[in-house]
Coordinates of C-alpha atoms in Angstrom, one line a residue:
M1 CA 29.4 17.2 -15.0
L2 CA 29.1 13.6 -13.8
L3 CA 25.3 13.8 -13.5
S4 CA 25.1 15.5 -16.9
N5 CA 27.1 12.6 -18.4
M6 CA 24.7 10.2 -16.6
T7 CA 21.7 11.9 -18.3
D8 CA 23.4 11.7 -21.7
S9 CA 24.3 8.0 -21.2
A10 CA 20.8 7.1 -20.1
A11 CA 19.2 9.0 -23.0
A12 CA 21.6 7.1 -25.4
A13 CA 20.6 3.8 -23.8
G14 CA 16.9 4.4 -24.5
V15 CA 15.2 6.0 -21.4
P16 CA 16.5 9.4 -20.2
L17 CA 16.6 10.3 -16.6
S18 CA 13.7 12.2 -15.1
V19 CA 15.6 15.4 -14.7
N20 CA 18.4 17.1 -16.7
F21 CA 20.2 18.6 -13.6
S22 CA 19.9 22.2 -15.0
S23 CA 18.6 23.6 -11.7
P24 CA 18.8 22.9 -7.9
E25 CA 15.3 21.6 -8.0
D26 CA 16.4 18.8 -10.4
Y27 CA 19.0 17.6 -7.9
F28 CA 16.4 17.7 -5.1
V29 CA 13.9 15.7 -7.1
F30 CA 16.5 13.1 -8.0
I31 CA 17.9 12.7 -4.5
F32 CA 14.4 12.6 -3.0
Q33 CA 13.3 9.8 -5.2
I34 CA 16.4 7.7 -4.3
L35 CA 15.9 8.3 -0.6
F36 CA 12.1 7.6 -0.9
A37 CA 12.6 4.3 -2.8
T38 CA 15.3 3.1 -0.4
T39 CA 13.3 4.0 2.7
T40 CA 10.3 2.2 1.4
V41 CA 12.2 -0.9 0.5
L42 CA 13.9 -1.0 3.9
V43 CA 10.8 -0.3 6.0
A44 CA 8.3 -2.5 4.1
G45 CA 10.9 -5.2 3.4
T46 CA 11.8 -5.7 7.0
V47 CA 8.1 -6.1 7.9
V48 CA 7.9 -8.8 5.2
I49 CA 10.9 -10.6 6.6
G50 CA 9.7 -10.2 10.2
I51 CA 6.3 -11.7 9.5
S52 CA 7.5 -14.4 7.1
A53 CA 10.2 -15.6 9.6
T54 CA 7.9 -15.7 12.6
R55 CA 5.4 -18.6 12.7
A56 CA 3.5 -17.0 15.6
L57 CA 2.6 -14.1 13.3
R58 CA 2.1 -16.0 10.1
V59 CA -0.7 -18.1 11.7
Q60 CA -2.8 -15.0 12.6
N61 CA -5.2 -13.7 9.9
R62 CA -4.4 -10.0 10.5
F63 CA -0.7 -10.5 9.9
I64 CA -1.5 -12.3 6.7
F65 CA -3.1 -9.1 5.5
M66 CA -0.2 -7.1 6.8
L67 CA 2.2 -9.4 4.9
N68 CA 0.3 -9.0 1.6
T69 CA 0.2 -5.2 1.8
S70 CA 3.9 -5.1 2.9
I71 CA 4.9 -7.2 -0.1
C72 CA 3.1 -4.7 -2.3
D73 CA 4.7 -1.8 -0.6
T74 CA 8.2 -3.3 -1.0
L75 CA 7.5 -3.7 -4.8
V76 CA 6.3 -0.1 -4.9
G77 CA 9.6 0.9 -3.3
F78 CA 11.5 -0.9 -6.0
S79 CA 9.3 0.6 -8.7
V80 CA 10.2 4.1 -7.6
Y81 CA 13.8 3.4 -8.7
Y82 CA 12.4 3.4 -12.3
L83 CA 9.3 5.6 -12.1
G84 CA 11.1 8.3 -10.0
L85 CA 14.6 8.3 -11.6
F86 CA 13.7 8.0 -15.3
D87 CA 11.5 10.0 -17.6
V88 CA 8.3 7.9 -17.3
Q89 CA 4.7 8.8 -17.7
E90 CA 2.1 6.1 -17.0
G91 CA -1.5 6.2 -18.1
Y92 CA -3.0 7.6 -21.3
P93 CA -0.9 8.7 -23.1
S94 CA 2.1 6.7 -21.8
R95 CA 5.8 7.6 -22.2
N96 CA 8.4 4.9 -21.4
G97 CA 5.7 3.3 -19.3
T98 CA 5.4 -0.3 -18.0
Y99 CA 1.9 -0.9 -19.3
N100 CA 0.7 0.3 -15.9
V101 CA 2.2 -2.8 -14.2
L102 CA 4.2 -0.8 -11.6
P103 CA 1.4 1.5 -10.6
S104 CA -1.0 -1.4 -10.3
F105 CA 0.7 -2.6 -7.0
L106 CA -1.2 0.2 -5.3
G107 CA -4.5 -1.3 -6.6
V108 CA -3.7 -4.6 -4.8
N109 CA -3.3 -2.7 -1.6
I110 CA -6.7 -1.0 -2.0
L111 CA -8.5 -4.3 -2.2
T112 CA -6.5 -5.9 0.6
F113 CA -7.3 -3.0 3.0
L114 CA -11.0 -3.5 2.2
F115 CA -10.9 -7.2 2.9
A116 CA -8.9 -6.5 6.1
Q117 CA -11.6 -4.1 7.3
F118 CA -14.3 -6.7 6.8
D119 CA -12.1 -9.3 8.5
R120 CA -11.7 -7.1 11.6
Y121 CA -15.4 -6.3 11.6
F122 CA -16.4 -9.9 11.8
A123 CA -13.7 -10.8 14.2
V124 CA -14.9 -8.2 16.7
C125 CA -18.7 -8.3 16.1
Y126 CA -19.2 -12.0 15.3
P127 CA -16.3 -13.9 17.0
F128 CA -18.0 -17.3 17.0
V129 CA -18.9 -17.2 13.3
Y130 CA -15.5 -15.7 12.5
S131 CA -13.5 -18.5 14.3
R132 CA -15.5 -21.2 12.5
F133 CA -15.7 -19.9 8.9
I134 CA -12.9 -17.3 8.4
T135 CA -10.0 -19.7 8.5
R136 CA -6.4 -19.1 7.5
Q137 CA -7.0 -20.7 4.1
V138 CA -9.9 -18.3 3.4
V139 CA -7.8 -15.3 4.3
I140 CA -4.9 -16.5 2.1
G141 CA -7.4 -17.0 -0.7
L142 CA -8.7 -13.5 -0.4
N143 CA -5.2 -12.1 -0.6
I144 CA -4.5 -14.2 -3.7
Y145 CA -7.7 -13.0 -5.2
C146 CA -6.5 -9.4 -4.9
W147 CA -3.5 -10.2 -7.0
V148 CA -5.5 -12.3 -9.5
Y149 CA -8.2 -9.6 -10.0
N150 CA -5.6 -6.9 -10.4
A151 CA -3.5 -8.9 -12.9
T152 CA -6.6 -9.9 -14.9
H153 CA -7.9 -6.4 -15.1
L154 CA -4.4 -5.1 -16.2
L155 CA -4.1 -7.9 -18.8
V156 CA -7.5 -7.1 -20.3
R157 CA -6.7 -3.4 -20.4
N158 CA -3.4 -3.9 -22.2
M159 CA -5.0 -6.2 -24.8
L160 CA -7.9 -3.8 -25.7
P161 CA -7.6 -1.0 -28.3
V162 CA -6.6 2.3 -26.7
S163 CA -10.1 3.8 -26.8
N164 CA -11.7 0.8 -25.1
A165 CA -8.8 0.6 -22.6
I166 CA -9.4 4.2 -21.6
Q167 CA -13.1 3.4 -21.1
L168 CA -12.2 0.4 -18.9
Y169 CA -9.7 2.6 -17.0
V170 CA -12.5 5.2 -16.3
F171 CA -14.7 2.4 -15.2
S172 CA -12.0 1.1 -12.8
I173 CA -11.7 4.7 -11.4
V174 CA -15.4 4.8 -10.7
F175 CA -15.3 1.3 -9.2
F176 CA -12.4 2.3 -6.8
Q177 CA -14.4 5.4 -5.8
L178 CA -17.1 3.0 -4.6
V179 CA -14.4 1.0 -2.8
V180 CA -13.1 4.1 -1.1
L181 CA -16.7 5.1 -0.1
T182 CA -17.1 1.6 1.4
K183 CA -13.8 1.9 3.2
V184 CA -15.0 5.2 4.8
V185 CA -18.3 3.7 5.9
M186 CA -16.5 0.6 7.3
T187 CA -14.0 2.7 9.2
I188 CA -16.7 4.7 10.9
K189 CA -18.7 1.5 11.7
L190 CA -15.6 -0.3 12.9
Y191 CA -14.7 2.4 15.3
V192 CA -18.3 2.8 16.7
V193 CA -19.2 -0.9 16.9
A194 CA -15.8 -2.1 18.0
K195 CA -15.5 0.4 20.8
Y196 CA -18.8 -0.7 22.2
Q197 CA -18.1 -4.4 21.7
L198 CA -14.6 -4.4 23.3
E199 CA -15.9 -2.6 26.4
R200 CA -18.1 -5.6 27.0
E201 CA -15.3 -8.1 26.8
P202 CA -13.3 -9.1 29.8
P203 CA -9.7 -8.0 30.0
G204 CA -7.2 -10.5 28.5
P205 CA -4.8 -11.2 25.6
E206 CA -7.7 -11.7 23.1
R207 CA -9.2 -8.3 23.9
E208 CA -5.8 -6.6 23.6
S209 CA -5.1 -8.3 20.3
K210 CA -8.4 -7.1 18.9
K211 CA -7.8 -3.5 20.2
E212 CA -4.3 -3.6 18.6
S213 CA -5.5 -4.8 15.2
L214 CA -8.4 -2.3 15.1
K215 CA -6.1 0.6 16.0
I216 CA -3.8 -0.4 13.2
I217 CA -6.5 -0.9 10.5
I218 CA -8.2 2.4 11.4
F219 CA -5.0 4.4 11.2
V220 CA -3.9 2.7 8.0
V221 CA -7.2 3.4 6.3
M222 CA -7.2 7.0 7.5
S223 CA -3.7 7.6 6.1
F224 CA -4.6 5.8 2.9
L225 CA -7.6 8.1 2.4
V226 CA -5.6 11.3 3.1
L227 CA -2.8 10.3 0.8
W228 CA -4.9 8.8 -2.1
C229 CA -7.8 11.2 -2.3
P230 CA -5.9 14.1 -4.1
S231 CA -4.8 11.6 -6.8
F232 CA -8.3 10.2 -7.2
V233 CA -9.8 13.6 -7.4
N234 CA -7.3 14.8 -10.0
I235 CA -7.8 11.7 -12.2
V236 CA -11.6 12.1 -12.0
V237 CA -11.5 15.8 -12.9
K238 CA -9.1 15.1 -15.8
F239 CA -11.2 12.4 -17.4
F240 CA -14.7 13.9 -16.8
T241 CA -14.1 17.6 -17.3
G242 CA -10.8 17.8 -19.1
G243 CA -9.3 19.9 -16.4
G244 CA -7.0 18.9 -13.5
L245 CA -3.3 19.2 -13.1
T246 CA -0.8 17.6 -15.6
F247 CA 2.8 16.8 -14.6
R248 CA 5.9 16.4 -16.7
S249 CA 6.6 12.9 -15.4
E250 CA 6.0 10.5 -12.6
A251 CA 9.0 11.9 -10.8
T252 CA 7.3 15.4 -10.5
N253 CA 3.7 14.1 -10.1
L254 CA 2.9 15.3 -6.6
F255 CA -0.3 13.4 -6.4
A256 CA 1.4 10.1 -7.5
I257 CA 4.2 10.7 -4.9
L258 CA 1.6 11.2 -2.2
A259 CA -0.2 8.0 -3.2
R260 CA 3.1 6.1 -3.2
F261 CA 3.9 7.5 0.3
N262 CA 1.4 5.0 1.5
A263 CA 4.1 2.4 0.9
V264 CA 6.1 4.0 3.7
C265 CA 3.2 5.0 5.9
T266 CA 1.4 1.7 6.1
P267 CA 4.3 -0.5 7.3
S268 CA 5.3 2.3 9.7
V269 CA 1.9 2.1 11.2
Y270 CA 2.2 -1.7 11.5
I271 CA 5.5 -1.3 13.3
W272 CA 4.2 1.4 15.6
G273 CA 1.0 -0.4 16.5
S274 CA 2.2 -4.0 17.0
P275 CA 4.8 -4.8 19.7
A276 CA 4.8 -8.4 18.5
L277 CA 5.9 -7.3 15.0
R278 CA 8.6 -5.0 16.4
E279 CA 10.0 -7.8 18.5
A280 CA 10.0 -10.1 15.4
M281 CA 11.8 -7.5 13.3
V282 CA 14.4 -6.9 16.0
R283 CA 15.0 -10.7 16.3
T284 CA 15.0 -11.5 12.5
V285 CA 16.5 -8.4 10.9
W286 CA 17.7 -5.4 13.0
G287 CA 19.1 -7.6 15.8
R288 CA 21.4 -9.3 13.3
V289 CA 22.4 -6.1 11.4
C290 CA 22.9 -4.1 14.7
P291 CA 23.5 -6.4 17.7
R292 CA 23.0 -3.4 20.0
C293 CA 19.3 -3.2 19.1
R294 CA 18.8 -6.7 20.5
R295 CA 20.7 -5.9 23.7
R296 CA 18.6 -2.7 24.2
K297 CA 15.5 -4.8 23.9

């Protein structure tokens, strides 16, 4: 009764909830979206705080890329509170949408991952060139570019007539397919070249840092490809053949949920792969929330 009243109230306010609570599946979808959004905000948000509050991490290029993707992931988590809990359909046609602003955070991550891969490639294969030319300012500029490009593309799409906006959207899908292909090639090349290159380096902190960062970026890209590919394939099939699967709303769109799951998976890989990040998170966040966590450390 209470949830039915919530649905009626939300509908009267303008945007109805994503489900009408007429079946057990509706309750499952609604609860899942709340848990998913909360988990994403907590996991990615603590990574953002941990890196931002630790100068030793902020000055390293690889952690700047981690910070940028974690900020995006945190925003994705907050966006699920709207996309997952209310009756929203993004894209063309749109229903109660946000002019594709909320889904665009995932696009920022795609470009950031690509630049991060090139960053690790040059750091391992051309360390002298990297240390001289790839400065902290350059890396910050690349991360800002990811946001500017995404915002500009979104602004142009929303200002164009619907027919032209759809054409630009299709072009962006094709462009991102090329980005994905580049990411696959770079992942393979990173693994092969880096493995050979690191074997030649003498043991030490620098070598361990490179191994750690490579392990993280390879796992992140692999999880990205696994979770994003179904959504990409479905979108391409829908626009070029008229087929594909259509879902009632963003809350029940399995492909969109898989893609958003990157927002949990990526910061989790960061935490798993970086002892320095775990230590920073315990000191700045979890050690204050739960003093026992700091004592266990």
